[in-house]
Amino acid sequence: MAESMKGLHRTHRCAELSVKNVGETVTVMGWVQKNRNKGGIIFVDLRDRSGLLQIIFEGKDISEEGFAKAEKLRSEFVVAVTGVVTKREGAVNSNLATGEIEIRANDIRILSESDTPPFPIEENSKTKEELRLKYRYLDLRRPDIQKNLIMRSKVATLTRQFLADEGFLEIETPLLNKSTPEGARDYLVPSRVHPGTFYALPQSPQLFKQLLMVSGYDRYFQIAKCFRDEDLRADRQPEFTQIDMELSFVDVDDVIDVNERLLQKMFKETIGVDVQLPIQRMTYAEAMDRFGSDKPDTRFGMELKNVTDVVKGCEFGVFTGAIEQGGSVRGINAKGQGNMPRKKIDALTAFAKDFGAKGLAYIQIQEDGTIKSSFAKFMTEDEMQALINAMEGEKGDLLLFAADKDKVVFDVLGNLRLELARQLELLDKNVYKFLWVTEFPLFEWSEEQNRYVAMHHPFTMPMDEDIHMLDSDPGKVRAKAYDIILNGTEIGGGSVRIHQDDIQEKMFEKLGFTTEQAYDRFGFLLTAFKYGVPPHAGLAYGFDRLIMLMAKEDSIREVIAFPKVKDASCLMSDAPNVVDDIQLEELNIDIKKVEEEQ
Ligand code: ASP
């Protein structure tokens, strides 16, 4: 039987109480975590979002009726308890914020009862994720998830405060938009009023925030829901949240400056981490060369070394073949791994092949100085020594090499470096290494589409000193684009935008759009630009990923209240789902019947 709240007021959350409150009469409300009946005395751990509190029910403090109610309690019952805060008589529980006190109850109301939950509500749950997500509302009661969502809220609040202080305005942009295909697949919403037409949900507020700059709002931000219909990976969700911003009358350094201070504040005030400013910057070219990645994890070394010049005269066809094709030979030095068993090296080779390597060449320098290598027989002793020297190889080291087109070599060694770091446990979650990667290429060649595509988006400004190469050598043009990397994860990115129409036209031309096609897609933006557009730039953070790293979680599902799973479905609500025929009729939609395969 559920009782009412009539006349009752909660005075404190459970973990707000401490020895300072001893002697006070308080009323707390929450869920029963645990109850132990020791005959004449009942111990209950009460839980709310602040934490746990021990309640004692004993005949001398409470009516018979009250005691009888306490005897009926089960896990997850919701109760209100009024009682006196006392110092613990039994052992102090130092694991608990309220471990020095207990409440001696003199009244209790059972506000609602609970079925036995399908899994225990506890920290570090061992329950399978599918079950947790099916009963997400129970999973969300667990202290570790509550901690994450509380942190998420705090970061959002700090962001709003900071950006407001810096003169930013929070402005909402629409969710129902016109599809402007470029980038990921859109989520579409059929229009009832205009049969046969569709809205697209935003992949980002990009065009609208640029329009707000045209409109003179100067500094905009939004904590914005974005939608991308992509194949999901561990750190992706079909809908996700960005901290999105745009600023007028600025260049790269201005955007970086305000964001460094934002990050510093976020990290200091939520997790007590000092972010040293300025944050290190590295060009895209340097990041690729040293780490084989445009989002290098700089918590550890094991940098790539280019040994093309060292091996170009040798007899090893794999090396020389790659060089003749215009590629390179590069290596990494796994310090102290010289005795790695063959089986493990084979596993690394298989891993490298997943990233396009044809194989992996290695040198093991054993503790006694003898050398084992997959390609020693093709090398003279001098060549071998020169290669080892170039790699700074010492006794006990394992040297791994890839030879191919640069793109493949970077991909293979960049990922191998991370895999080795995982195996060697070099990735300390307590260390936060930030890095700006700048000067990205403006274009990327798409083999699929046989044309250049914009690496960031088509409104990104080329670097001033490279504009002259737009016609002669577009592949070489660098952009005023920047990413902010944390521990090898891209947590945000942005660019200075083009505000001169001649450069924008050239950009479209290089991307293979006619002026007509460009107007068809982005017409409202391009027209707006004819009416006085300020120079502007912006950036967006992947809010979920940022919180994931701050919370030291491995998946963004742990920092999103109601996440979807890999196939973009919600295990709790069963979305997506079929709709009534009448809804389809109103939308003029016929569902093709797909023959079920046996
Ligand atoms: N809209 C961009 C993105 O979603 C970020 C930006 O350029 O501001 O990646």
Coordinates of C-alpha atoms and ligand atoms in Angstrom, one line a residue:
M1 CA 0.0 0.0 0.0
A2 CA 1.5 3.3 -1.1
E3 CA 1.1 6.2 1.4
S4 CA 0.9 9.8 0.5
M5 CA 3.3 12.7 1.0
K6 CA 0.7 14.7 2.8
G7 CA 2.2 17.0 5.4
L8 CA 5.7 15.7 4.8
H9 CA 8.7 17.7 3.7
R10 CA 12.1 16.3 2.9
T11 CA 14.7 18.3 4.9
H12 CA 17.9 16.8 3.4
R13 CA 19.2 14.5 0.8
C14 CA 20.8 11.4 2.4
A15 CA 24.4 12.2 1.9
E16 CA 24.0 15.9 2.9
L17 CA 23.9 14.8 6.5
S18 CA 27.0 14.5 8.6
V19 CA 28.2 14.6 12.2
K20 CA 27.4 18.3 12.1
N21 CA 23.7 17.4 12.1
V22 CA 23.9 15.1 15.2
G23 CA 20.9 15.7 17.4
E24 CA 18.7 17.2 14.7
T25 CA 15.4 15.7 13.6
V26 CA 15.4 15.2 9.9
T27 CA 13.2 13.7 7.1
V28 CA 14.9 11.9 4.3
M29 CA 13.4 10.1 1.3
G30 CA 14.7 7.6 -1.1
W31 CA 15.0 4.0 -2.1
V32 CA 15.9 1.0 0.1
Q33 CA 19.3 -0.2 -0.9
K34 CA 19.6 -2.9 1.7
N35 CA 17.7 -4.0 4.8
R36 CA 18.8 -6.4 7.6
N37 CA 16.5 -7.5 10.3
K38 CA 18.4 -8.5 13.4
G39 CA 15.4 -9.3 15.6
G40 CA 14.5 -6.3 17.6
I41 CA 16.5 -3.9 15.4
I42 CA 16.3 -3.3 11.7
F43 CA 19.1 -1.7 9.7
V44 CA 18.2 0.0 6.4
D45 CA 20.5 1.6 3.9
L46 CA 18.6 4.4 2.2
R47 CA 19.7 5.7 -1.2
D48 CA 19.0 8.8 -3.2
R49 CA 21.1 10.5 -5.8
S50 CA 23.4 12.0 -3.2
G51 CA 24.4 8.7 -1.7
L52 CA 23.6 6.3 1.1
L53 CA 22.5 6.7 4.7
Q54 CA 22.0 4.1 7.5
I55 CA 18.7 4.1 9.2
I56 CA 18.0 2.2 12.5
F57 CA 14.5 1.1 13.5
E58 CA 14.2 0.0 17.1
G59 CA 11.1 -0.5 19.2
K60 CA 12.2 2.1 21.8
D61 CA 12.2 4.9 19.1
I62 CA 9.2 4.1 17.0
S63 CA 5.6 3.0 17.3
E64 CA 4.6 -0.6 16.8
E65 CA 2.9 0.2 13.6
G66 CA 6.1 2.0 12.3
F67 CA 8.3 -0.9 13.3
A68 CA 5.9 -3.3 11.4
K69 CA 6.2 -1.2 8.3
A70 CA 10.0 -1.3 8.6
E71 CA 9.8 -5.1 8.7
K72 CA 8.0 -5.1 5.4
L73 CA 10.7 -3.2 3.5
R74 CA 12.3 -4.8 0.5
S75 CA 15.0 -3.5 -2.0
E76 CA 13.9 -0.5 -4.0
F77 CA 10.8 0.4 -1.9
V78 CA 10.5 4.1 -1.8
V79 CA 10.2 5.5 1.8
A80 CA 10.2 8.6 3.8
V81 CA 11.8 8.4 7.2
T82 CA 11.8 10.9 10.0
G83 CA 14.3 10.5 12.8
V84 CA 17.2 11.9 14.8
V85 CA 20.7 12.0 13.5
T86 CA 23.0 10.2 15.9
K87 CA 26.7 9.2 16.0
R88 CA 27.1 5.6 14.9
E89 CA 27.1 3.1 17.8
G90 CA 28.6 0.4 15.6
A91 CA 31.7 0.5 13.5
V92 CA 32.2 3.7 11.5
N93 CA 32.0 3.0 7.7
S94 CA 34.8 4.9 6.2
N95 CA 33.6 4.0 2.6
L96 CA 30.5 6.1 3.1
A97 CA 30.3 9.9 3.2
T98 CA 27.7 9.4 5.9
G99 CA 29.7 6.6 7.6
E100 CA 30.0 8.3 11.0
I101 CA 26.2 8.8 11.5
E102 CA 22.9 7.0 11.4
I103 CA 19.3 8.0 11.7
R104 CA 17.2 6.6 14.6
A105 CA 13.8 6.5 12.9
N106 CA 10.7 7.6 14.8
D107 CA 8.4 7.6 11.8
I108 CA 8.2 5.9 8.4
R109 CA 6.0 6.1 5.4
I110 CA 6.1 3.6 2.5
L111 CA 5.6 5.9 -0.5
S112 CA 5.7 3.0 -2.9
E113 CA 6.6 -0.7 -3.1
S114 CA 8.8 -2.3 -5.7
D115 CA 9.0 -5.7 -7.5
T116 CA 12.3 -7.4 -7.1
P117 CA 14.5 -5.6 -9.6
P118 CA 15.9 -7.7 -12.5
F119 CA 19.4 -6.8 -11.4
P120 CA 21.0 -5.3 -8.3
I121 CA 21.2 -1.5 -8.2
E122 CA 24.9 -1.2 -7.4
E123 CA 28.2 0.3 -8.4
N124 CA 30.4 -1.5 -10.9
S125 CA 27.5 -3.6 -12.1
K126 CA 28.3 -7.0 -13.6
T127 CA 25.0 -7.2 -15.3
K128 CA 25.0 -7.6 -19.1
E129 CA 24.6 -4.3 -20.8
E130 CA 21.5 -5.4 -22.8
L131 CA 19.6 -6.0 -19.6
R132 CA 20.8 -2.8 -18.1
L133 CA 19.6 -0.9 -21.2
K134 CA 16.2 -2.6 -21.3
Y135 CA 15.6 -1.4 -17.7
R136 CA 17.6 1.8 -18.2
Y137 CA 15.5 3.7 -15.6
L138 CA 16.8 1.2 -13.0
D139 CA 20.3 1.3 -14.4
L140 CA 20.2 5.1 -14.1
R141 CA 19.7 4.6 -10.3
R142 CA 23.2 3.1 -10.0
P143 CA 25.6 5.5 -8.4
D144 CA 28.3 5.4 -11.1
I145 CA 25.9 6.4 -13.8
Q146 CA 24.3 9.0 -11.6
K147 CA 27.8 10.4 -11.0
N148 CA 28.3 10.6 -14.8
L149 CA 25.1 12.4 -15.5
I150 CA 25.6 14.8 -12.6
M151 CA 29.0 15.6 -14.0
R152 CA 27.5 16.1 -17.5
S153 CA 25.0 18.5 -16.1
K154 CA 27.8 20.4 -14.3
V155 CA 29.9 20.7 -17.4
A156 CA 26.9 22.0 -19.3
T157 CA 26.2 24.6 -16.6
L158 CA 29.8 25.7 -16.5
T159 CA 29.9 26.0 -20.3
R160 CA 26.8 28.2 -20.3
Q161 CA 28.2 30.4 -17.5
F162 CA 31.6 30.7 -19.1
L163 CA 30.4 31.4 -22.6
A164 CA 27.8 33.9 -21.3
D165 CA 30.6 35.7 -19.5
E166 CA 32.5 35.8 -22.7
G167 CA 29.7 37.5 -24.5
F168 CA 28.1 34.5 -26.2
L169 CA 24.3 34.2 -26.8
E170 CA 22.6 30.9 -26.5
I171 CA 20.3 30.6 -29.6
E172 CA 18.4 27.5 -30.8
T173 CA 18.4 26.5 -34.4
P174 CA 15.7 24.3 -36.0
L175 CA 15.6 20.5 -36.0
L176 CA 13.4 20.2 -39.1
N177 CA 15.6 21.3 -42.0
K178 CA 16.3 20.9 -45.6
S179 CA 18.6 18.0 -46.5
T180 CA 22.0 19.3 -47.7
P181 CA 23.8 16.0 -48.3
E182 CA 27.5 16.4 -47.7
G183 CA 29.0 14.3 -45.0
A184 CA 27.0 11.6 -43.3
R185 CA 23.6 10.2 -44.1
D186 CA 20.6 12.2 -43.0
Y187 CA 17.7 11.2 -40.8
L188 CA 14.6 12.1 -42.7
V189 CA 11.2 13.1 -41.4
P190 CA 8.3 13.0 -43.9
S191 CA 6.1 16.0 -44.3
R192 CA 2.3 15.5 -44.0
V193 CA 1.5 18.9 -45.4
H194 CA 3.7 18.6 -48.4
P195 CA 3.3 15.0 -49.5
G196 CA 6.4 13.4 -50.9
T197 CA 8.8 15.8 -49.2
F198 CA 11.0 15.4 -46.3
Y199 CA 12.7 17.3 -43.6
A200 CA 16.2 16.3 -42.6
L201 CA 17.3 16.4 -38.9
P202 CA 20.5 18.5 -38.5
Q203 CA 23.9 16.8 -38.7
S204 CA 25.1 20.0 -37.0
P205 CA 23.8 23.6 -36.8
Q206 CA 26.5 24.6 -39.2
L207 CA 24.5 26.7 -41.8
F208 CA 22.3 28.3 -39.2
K209 CA 25.1 29.4 -37.0
Q210 CA 26.8 31.0 -39.9
L211 CA 23.6 32.8 -40.7
L212 CA 23.4 34.0 -37.2
M213 CA 26.8 35.6 -37.8
V214 CA 25.4 37.3 -40.9
S215 CA 22.6 38.5 -38.7
G216 CA 25.0 40.2 -36.4
Y217 CA 24.7 38.1 -33.3
D218 CA 28.5 38.1 -33.1
R219 CA 29.0 35.2 -30.7
Y220 CA 26.6 32.2 -30.6
F221 CA 26.6 28.9 -28.8
Q222 CA 24.2 26.1 -28.3
I223 CA 24.2 22.7 -26.7
A224 CA 22.7 21.1 -29.7
K225 CA 21.3 17.7 -30.6
C226 CA 22.7 16.4 -33.9
F227 CA 21.7 13.4 -35.9
R228 CA 23.9 11.2 -38.2
D229 CA 22.7 8.0 -39.8
E230 CA 26.0 6.2 -39.7
D231 CA 27.0 2.7 -39.0
L232 CA 27.6 2.8 -35.3
R233 CA 30.8 2.2 -33.4
A234 CA 31.5 2.1 -29.7
D235 CA 31.8 5.9 -29.5
R236 CA 29.0 6.9 -31.9
Q237 CA 25.3 7.4 -31.4
P238 CA 22.7 8.2 -34.1
E239 CA 21.8 11.3 -32.0
F240 CA 24.4 13.0 -30.0
T241 CA 25.1 16.4 -28.5
Q242 CA 27.5 19.1 -29.5
I243 CA 28.6 22.2 -27.7
D244 CA 28.5 24.3 -30.8
M245 CA 29.8 27.9 -31.2
E246 CA 30.5 30.5 -33.8
L247 CA 32.3 33.9 -33.5
S248 CA 32.5 36.9 -35.7
F249 CA 35.5 39.1 -36.5
V250 CA 38.0 36.4 -35.4
D251 CA 40.8 34.2 -36.7
V252 CA 42.2 30.9 -35.6
D253 CA 44.0 32.2 -32.5
D254 CA 40.9 33.8 -31.1
V255 CA 38.8 30.6 -31.3
I256 CA 41.6 28.6 -29.8
D257 CA 42.1 31.2 -27.0
V258 CA 38.5 31.2 -25.8
N259 CA 38.3 27.4 -26.0
E260 CA 41.4 26.8 -24.1
R261 CA 40.1 28.8 -21.2
L262 CA 36.7 27.0 -21.5
L263 CA 38.5 23.6 -21.3
Q264 CA 40.6 24.8 -18.4
K265 CA 37.6 25.8 -16.4
M266 CA 35.6 22.7 -17.2
F267 CA 38.4 20.3 -16.1
K268 CA 39.4 22.3 -13.0
E269 CA 35.9 22.7 -11.7
T270 CA 34.5 19.3 -12.4
I271 CA 37.4 16.8 -12.0
G272 CA 40.1 19.0 -10.4
V273 CA 42.5 18.6 -13.4
D274 CA 44.8 21.5 -14.2
V275 CA 45.0 22.1 -17.9
Q276 CA 48.3 24.0 -18.6
L277 CA 47.8 26.8 -21.2
P278 CA 48.6 27.2 -23.9
I279 CA 47.7 23.7 -25.1
Q280 CA 50.3 22.2 -27.4
R281 CA 49.7 22.7 -31.1
M282 CA 50.9 20.5 -33.9
T283 CA 50.2 20.8 -37.7
Y284 CA 48.4 18.0 -39.4
A285 CA 51.6 17.2 -41.4
E286 CA 53.7 16.8 -38.2
A287 CA 51.0 14.7 -36.5
M288 CA 50.9 12.3 -39.4
D289 CA 54.7 12.1 -39.7
R290 CA 55.3 11.5 -36.0
F291 CA 52.2 9.6 -34.9
G292 CA 50.6 8.3 -38.1
S293 CA 47.4 9.9 -37.0
D294 CA 45.5 13.2 -37.2
K295 CA 44.5 12.6 -33.6
P296 CA 47.6 11.5 -31.9
D297 CA 47.6 10.1 -28.4
T298 CA 50.5 12.0 -26.8
R299 CA 50.4 10.2 -23.5
F300 CA 53.2 8.0 -24.7
G301 CA 56.1 8.1 -27.2
M302 CA 56.8 5.3 -29.6
E303 CA 56.8 7.8 -32.5
L304 CA 57.1 6.8 -36.1
K305 CA 60.5 7.1 -37.8
N306 CA 60.9 7.6 -41.5
V307 CA 63.7 5.2 -42.6
T308 CA 63.0 5.5 -46.4
D309 CA 66.4 7.0 -47.0
V310 CA 68.2 4.5 -44.8
V311 CA 66.8 1.4 -46.7
K312 CA 66.5 2.7 -50.2
G313 CA 69.6 0.9 -51.4
C314 CA 68.9 -2.5 -49.8
E315 CA 67.9 -5.7 -51.5
F316 CA 64.7 -6.2 -49.6
G317 CA 62.0 -6.0 -52.3
V318 CA 59.2 -5.1 -50.0
F319 CA 61.0 -2.0 -48.9
T320 CA 62.4 -1.0 -52.3
G321 CA 59.2 -1.8 -54.1
A322 CA 57.2 0.5 -51.9
I323 CA 59.7 3.3 -52.3
E324 CA 59.7 2.9 -56.1
Q325 CA 55.9 3.3 -56.1
G326 CA 56.3 6.6 -54.4
G327 CA 55.6 5.2 -50.9
S328 CA 57.8 5.1 -47.8
V329 CA 59.2 2.8 -45.2
R330 CA 58.6 3.8 -41.6
G331 CA 59.0 2.0 -38.3
I332 CA 58.2 2.2 -34.6
N333 CA 60.4 1.0 -31.7
A334 CA 58.6 -1.0 -29.0
K335 CA 61.0 -0.5 -26.2
G336 CA 61.8 -3.6 -24.2
Q337 CA 59.7 -5.9 -26.3
G338 CA 62.7 -7.7 -28.0
N339 CA 61.7 -11.0 -26.6
M340 CA 58.1 -10.9 -27.8
P341 CA 57.1 -14.5 -28.7
R342 CA 56.6 -15.2 -32.4
K343 CA 52.9 -15.9 -31.8
K344 CA 52.4 -12.3 -30.5
I345 CA 54.3 -10.8 -33.4
D346 CA 52.1 -12.8 -35.8
A347 CA 49.0 -11.4 -34.0
L348 CA 50.4 -7.9 -34.5
T349 CA 51.0 -8.7 -38.2
A350 CA 47.3 -9.8 -38.5
F351 CA 46.3 -6.6 -36.8
A352 CA 48.4 -4.6 -39.2
K353 CA 46.8 -6.4 -42.2
D354 CA 43.4 -5.2 -41.0
F355 CA 44.6 -1.7 -41.7
G356 CA 45.8 -2.5 -45.2
A357 CA 49.4 -3.7 -44.6
K358 CA 50.6 -6.5 -46.8
G359 CA 52.8 -7.7 -43.9
L360 CA 54.9 -6.4 -41.0
A361 CA 58.7 -6.5 -41.1
Y362 CA 60.4 -6.8 -37.7
I363 CA 63.8 -6.8 -36.0
Q364 CA 64.1 -8.2 -32.5
I365 CA 67.2 -7.1 -30.7
Q366 CA 67.6 -9.7 -27.9
E367 CA 69.0 -9.0 -24.5
D368 CA 72.3 -10.8 -25.5
G369 CA 72.6 -8.6 -28.6
T370 CA 71.7 -11.2 -31.1
I371 CA 69.3 -10.1 -33.8
K372 CA 66.2 -11.9 -35.1
S373 CA 64.6 -10.4 -38.1
S374 CA 62.1 -11.3 -40.8
F375 CA 64.2 -9.8 -43.5
A376 CA 67.9 -10.0 -42.3
K377 CA 68.8 -12.2 -45.2
F378 CA 68.2 -9.4 -47.6
M379 CA 70.3 -6.9 -45.8
T380 CA 74.1 -6.5 -45.3
E381 CA 75.3 -6.2 -41.8
D382 CA 76.0 -2.5 -42.3
E383 CA 72.6 -1.9 -43.6
M384 CA 71.0 -3.7 -40.7
Q385 CA 73.1 -1.7 -38.3
A386 CA 72.3 1.6 -40.0
L387 CA 68.6 0.8 -39.8
I388 CA 68.8 -0.1 -36.1
N389 CA 70.7 3.1 -35.4
A390 CA 68.1 5.1 -37.3
M391 CA 65.4 3.5 -35.1
E392 CA 67.5 4.1 -31.9
G393 CA 67.3 0.4 -31.3
E394 CA 68.9 -1.0 -28.2
K395 CA 69.2 -4.4 -26.6
G396 CA 65.8 -5.7 -25.7
D397 CA 63.9 -3.6 -28.4
L398 CA 61.4 -4.7 -31.0
L399 CA 61.4 -2.7 -34.2
L400 CA 58.4 -2.9 -36.5
F401 CA 58.2 -1.6 -40.1
A402 CA 55.6 -0.9 -42.7
A403 CA 56.4 -0.2 -46.3
D404 CA 53.6 1.1 -48.6
K405 CA 51.9 4.2 -49.8
D406 CA 52.2 6.9 -47.1
K407 CA 48.5 6.7 -46.3
V408 CA 48.7 2.9 -45.6
V409 CA 51.9 3.2 -43.7
F410 CA 50.5 5.9 -41.4
D411 CA 47.3 4.0 -40.9
V412 CA 49.1 0.8 -40.1
L413 CA 51.8 2.2 -37.8
G414 CA 49.5 4.7 -36.2
N415 CA 47.1 2.0 -35.1
L416 CA 49.8 -0.5 -34.3
R417 CA 51.3 2.1 -32.0
L418 CA 48.0 2.4 -30.1
E419 CA 47.5 -1.4 -30.0
L420 CA 51.0 -1.8 -28.5
A421 CA 50.2 0.9 -26.0
R422 CA 47.1 -0.9 -25.0
Q423 CA 48.9 -4.2 -24.6
L424 CA 51.7 -2.6 -22.6
E425 CA 49.2 -0.6 -20.5
L426 CA 50.7 2.8 -21.4
L427 CA 47.3 4.5 -21.6
D428 CA 46.7 6.0 -18.2
K429 CA 43.2 7.3 -17.9
N430 CA 44.2 9.7 -15.1
V431 CA 46.5 11.6 -17.5
Y432 CA 44.8 14.2 -19.7
K433 CA 46.9 15.2 -22.8
F434 CA 45.4 17.9 -24.9
L435 CA 46.6 18.8 -28.4
W436 CA 45.4 21.2 -31.1
V437 CA 46.0 19.7 -34.6
T438 CA 46.0 22.6 -37.1
E439 CA 46.5 23.2 -40.8
F440 CA 44.5 20.3 -42.0
P441 CA 44.4 19.8 -45.8
L442 CA 41.5 21.6 -47.3
F443 CA 40.6 18.7 -49.6
E444 CA 40.7 15.0 -49.5
W445 CA 40.7 12.9 -52.6
S446 CA 37.8 10.5 -52.7
E447 CA 38.6 7.4 -54.7
E448 CA 34.9 6.5 -54.6
Q449 CA 33.6 9.7 -56.1
N450 CA 36.7 10.4 -58.1
R451 CA 36.8 14.0 -57.0
Y452 CA 38.0 16.2 -54.2
V453 CA 35.8 16.4 -51.1
A454 CA 36.1 18.9 -48.4
M455 CA 38.0 17.5 -45.5
H456 CA 36.1 19.6 -42.9
H457 CA 33.2 21.2 -44.9
P458 CA 32.9 23.3 -48.0
F459 CA 32.8 26.6 -46.1
T460 CA 36.3 26.2 -44.6
M461 CA 38.8 28.9 -45.4
P462 CA 42.1 28.0 -47.0
M463 CA 45.2 29.3 -45.4
D464 CA 46.1 32.7 -46.8
E465 CA 49.6 31.6 -48.0
D466 CA 48.1 28.6 -49.9
I467 CA 45.2 30.3 -51.7
H468 CA 47.3 30.7 -54.8
M469 CA 47.5 26.9 -55.1
L470 CA 43.8 26.4 -55.3
D471 CA 44.0 25.9 -59.1
S472 CA 47.5 24.6 -59.5
D473 CA 47.7 22.1 -56.7
P474 CA 44.5 21.8 -54.7
G475 CA 45.7 18.7 -52.8
K476 CA 48.5 20.8 -51.2
V477 CA 46.2 23.6 -49.9
R478 CA 46.0 23.7 -46.2
A479 CA 42.9 25.0 -44.4
K480 CA 42.3 27.2 -41.4
A481 CA 40.8 24.2 -39.7
Y482 CA 41.6 22.8 -36.3
D483 CA 40.8 19.9 -34.1
I484 CA 41.1 19.6 -30.3
I485 CA 42.4 16.2 -29.3
L486 CA 42.3 14.7 -25.9
N487 CA 44.2 11.4 -25.3
G488 CA 44.0 10.4 -28.9
T489 CA 40.3 11.2 -29.2
E490 CA 39.0 14.1 -31.3
I491 CA 36.8 16.0 -28.8
G492 CA 36.1 18.9 -31.1
G493 CA 36.9 20.6 -34.3
G494 CA 36.1 23.7 -36.4
S495 CA 37.4 26.2 -38.8
V496 CA 37.5 29.7 -40.0
R497 CA 34.9 30.1 -42.7
I498 CA 35.1 31.6 -46.1
H499 CA 33.4 35.0 -46.3
Q500 CA 34.7 36.1 -49.7
D501 CA 32.5 35.0 -52.6
D502 CA 35.4 34.5 -55.1
I503 CA 37.1 32.0 -52.8
Q504 CA 33.8 30.3 -52.1
E505 CA 33.1 29.9 -55.8
K506 CA 36.5 28.5 -56.4
M507 CA 35.9 26.1 -53.5
F508 CA 32.7 24.8 -55.1
E509 CA 34.4 24.5 -58.5
K510 CA 37.1 22.4 -57.0
L511 CA 34.5 20.2 -55.2
G512 CA 32.9 19.7 -58.6
F513 CA 29.7 21.6 -58.0
T514 CA 28.3 24.0 -60.6
T515 CA 27.1 27.3 -59.2
E516 CA 23.6 26.0 -59.8
Q517 CA 24.2 22.9 -57.7
A518 CA 25.8 25.0 -55.0
Y519 CA 22.8 27.3 -54.9
D520 CA 20.5 24.3 -54.9
R521 CA 22.0 23.0 -51.8
F522 CA 23.2 26.0 -49.8
G523 CA 21.4 28.8 -51.7
F524 CA 20.0 30.5 -48.6
L525 CA 23.5 30.7 -47.1
L526 CA 25.1 32.0 -50.3
T527 CA 22.4 34.6 -50.8
A528 CA 22.7 35.7 -47.2
F529 CA 26.4 36.2 -47.8
K530 CA 25.6 38.9 -50.4
Y531 CA 24.2 41.1 -47.7
G532 CA 27.3 41.8 -45.6
V533 CA 28.9 38.8 -44.0
P534 CA 31.4 39.3 -41.3
P535 CA 34.6 37.2 -41.2
H536 CA 33.7 34.4 -38.8
A537 CA 34.9 31.1 -37.4
G538 CA 33.6 28.4 -35.0
L539 CA 34.0 25.1 -33.4
A540 CA 31.9 22.2 -32.0
Y541 CA 32.7 19.7 -29.3
G542 CA 31.3 16.2 -29.2
F543 CA 29.8 16.7 -25.7
D544 CA 29.2 13.0 -25.1
R545 CA 32.8 12.0 -25.9
L546 CA 34.2 14.8 -23.8
I547 CA 32.2 13.7 -20.8
M548 CA 33.1 10.0 -21.5
L549 CA 36.8 11.0 -21.1
M550 CA 36.2 13.1 -18.1
A551 CA 34.3 10.3 -16.4
K552 CA 37.0 7.8 -17.5
E553 CA 34.4 5.6 -19.2
D554 CA 35.1 3.5 -22.3
S555 CA 31.7 4.0 -24.0
I556 CA 29.6 7.1 -24.5
R557 CA 26.5 5.0 -23.5
E558 CA 27.7 5.4 -19.9
V559 CA 27.3 9.2 -20.1
I560 CA 24.0 9.4 -22.0
A561 CA 20.8 9.0 -20.1
F562 CA 18.9 7.0 -22.7
P563 CA 21.4 5.8 -25.3
K564 CA 20.8 3.6 -28.3
V565 CA 22.7 0.4 -29.2
K566 CA 24.8 -0.5 -32.2
D567 CA 21.9 -1.0 -34.6
A568 CA 20.4 2.4 -33.6
S569 CA 17.5 0.9 -31.6
C570 CA 16.5 1.6 -28.1
L571 CA 16.2 -1.6 -26.0
M572 CA 13.9 0.1 -23.5
S573 CA 11.3 1.7 -25.7
D574 CA 11.7 -0.5 -28.8
A575 CA 12.3 2.5 -31.1
P576 CA 12.3 2.5 -34.0
N577 CA 9.0 0.8 -34.6
V578 CA 6.1 0.4 -37.0
V579 CA 3.4 3.0 -37.0
D580 CA -0.4 2.8 -37.5
D581 CA -1.6 2.5 -41.1
I582 CA -3.5 5.7 -40.7
Q583 CA -0.3 7.6 -39.8
L584 CA 1.3 6.3 -43.0
E585 CA -1.8 7.2 -45.0
E586 CA -1.7 10.8 -43.8
L587 CA 1.9 10.9 -44.8
N588 CA 1.2 9.4 -48.2
I589 CA 3.7 6.6 -47.5
D590 CA 3.5 3.1 -48.8
I591 CA 5.8 0.6 -47.1
K592 CA 7.4 -1.8 -49.7
K593 CA 6.9 -5.3 -48.5
V594 CA 10.2 -7.0 -48.4
E595 CA 10.0 -10.8 -48.8
E596 CA 11.2 -12.4 -45.6
E597 CA 14.2 -14.5 -46.3
Q598 CA 13.9 -18.0 -44.8
Ligands
ASP1 N1 29.9 21.9 -37.7 C1 31.2 21.3 -37.5 C2 31.1 19.8 -37.1 O1 30.0 19.4 -36.7 C3 32.0 22.0 -36.5 C4 32.4 23.4 -36.9 O2 33.0 23.6 -38.0 O3 32.1 24.3 -36.2 O4 32.1 19.1 -37.2

